[in-house]
């Protein structure tokens, strides 16, 4: 059932984005009297799930959920149909229209994606409010870092002062800033320290820990589970015990306790605990990984949600905030693209197909999340289509702009070659991302269970 809900969400989101994006091409095409031969949600490679001819346009749904398209008469597009171009240009064809009209048609989908994001963010902010976790509150006790974060130069207890010279008040966004930034200033025991993140640091963070390389500093370590036949069970540790020290050293935070245990692998230790308001000392031995076999209550982590800021606003007040958020998301897309172009970060390995994205969606239907995710995705789609790659809107727009400047156009034969090359590149990229995500599903659901 959980998987079904995830699939339903991604189909719903993609359907909205694709249909509205393609209407962004369809509407100006009709205004400029260009014949629209097909309007498809998803790709109909080989066959379609549904199709119906209404006047001059065939409306349909393809079986491959990787986008959609409108087929304009007299244009080489995703369908790679060049037969029409062998005939004399007709007044209703795309190629017969002035360059400025063709440019508007090409940029129509991107324009709709941006407007959609503005509208959705406005609706979300005026309905649910603008929500974020306050950085200052979240890192009041400092932050906790995984092994990869520590190898990059961070230490448990550090507080983020700035990333590339700017303080990020939204904690969930600050994590992204760190991954996309270079210079991180932290406050460590009252003194500011500068950490320079290398491409190799980012590679290790993305590959091994992702956003989990940084987290809240957990206080009050309350035992909520004990592994059978473990050192914790043998020493007499009980559910509800609060661990306060190891070998006489105070452990006010879970990261301090974890580090201490790791420094005593295969070693005898004593734990100081509080049970029923009484302090006790228990003895046991750690395993080869420095663990004794207990789980701790996640209630402390849940309490960090109380640091959420909710800015409720009217529809009118939400409009400029929505525009600001859309611009911010576009800037993040640029930064992420730059990161992808740095081979040493291996960020390209983190690119997800619709299959990979689906696996990361919540398992419960949440309208607030869906509309925010759709708005964010819409900006991402706008950015992607602006890239000057043949086969994308940006590629068509680039050639049209070049024509407007130089007064020259590529021959239809040359345009066909360029379009074919672009489509081969895009389809190869899709095949790689789909293949990677399918491989991960196989590994996660079969090999890791045997």
CSV table of N, CA and C in Angstrom, one decimal, residues 232 235-238 241 245 247 269-273 275 280-284:
chain,number,residue,atom,x,y,z
A,232,UNK,N,24.7,-5.2,26.6
A,232,UNK,CA,23.8,-4.4,27.4
A,232,UNK,C,22.9,-5.3,28.2
A,235,UNK,N,24.9,-6.9,31.1
A,235,UNK,CA,25.2,-6.0,32.3
A,235,UNK,C,24.0,-5.6,33.1
A,236,UNK,N,22.8,-6.0,32.6
A,236,UNK,CA,21.6,-5.7,33.4
A,236,UNK,C,21.0,-4.3,33.0
A,237,UNK,N,21.3,-3.8,31.9
A,237,UNK,CA,20.7,-2.5,31.4
A,237,UNK,C,19.2,-2.7,31.2
A,238,UNK,N,18.4,-1.8,31.5
A,238,UNK,CA,16.9,-1.9,31.4
A,238,UNK,C,16.3,-0.8,30.6
A,241,UNK,N,16.2,3.2,31.4
A,241,UNK,CA,17.5,3.7,32.0
A,241,UNK,C,18.0,4.9,31.3
A,245,UNK,N,27.0,8.5,31.8
A,245,UNK,CA,28.5,8.5,31.8
A,245,UNK,C,29.1,7.2,31.4
A,247,UNK,N,32.9,5.0,32.1
A,247,UNK,CA,34.2,5.0,32.7
A,247,UNK,C,34.4,6.2,33.6
A,269,UNK,N,34.1,-1.9,30.1
A,269,UNK,CA,33.7,-0.6,30.4
A,269,UNK,C,32.7,-0.6,31.5
A,270,UNK,N,32.5,0.6,32.1
A,270,UNK,CA,31.4,0.8,33.1
A,270,UNK,C,30.5,1.9,32.7
A,271,UNK,N,29.2,1.7,32.8
A,271,UNK,CA,28.2,2.7,32.5
A,271,UNK,C,27.6,3.3,33.7
A,272,UNK,N,27.5,4.6,33.7
A,272,UNK,CA,26.8,5.3,34.8
A,272,UNK,C,25.4,5.6,34.3
A,273,UNK,N,24.4,5.1,35.1
A,273,UNK,CA,23.0,5.3,34.6
A,273,UNK,C,22.1,5.9,35.8
A,275,UNK,N,18.4,5.2,37.2
A,275,UNK,CA,17.2,4.4,37.2
A,275,UNK,C,16.4,4.7,38.4
A,280,UNK,N,23.3,4.4,39.3
A,280,UNK,CA,23.9,3.1,39.4
A,280,UNK,C,25.1,3.0,38.4
A,281,UNK,N,26.0,2.0,38.7
A,281,UNK,CA,27.1,1.7,37.8
A,281,UNK,C,27.0,0.3,37.3
A,282,UNK,N,27.1,0.0,36.0
A,282,UNK,CA,27.0,-1.3,35.5
A,282,UNK,C,28.3,-1.6,34.6
A,283,UNK,N,28.7,-2.8,34.6
A,283,UNK,CA,29.9,-3.2,33.9
A,283,UNK,C,29.6,-4.2,32.8
A,284,UNK,N,30.3,-4.1,31.6
A,284,UNK,CA,30.2,-5.0,30.5
A,284,UNK,C,31.4,-4.9,29.6
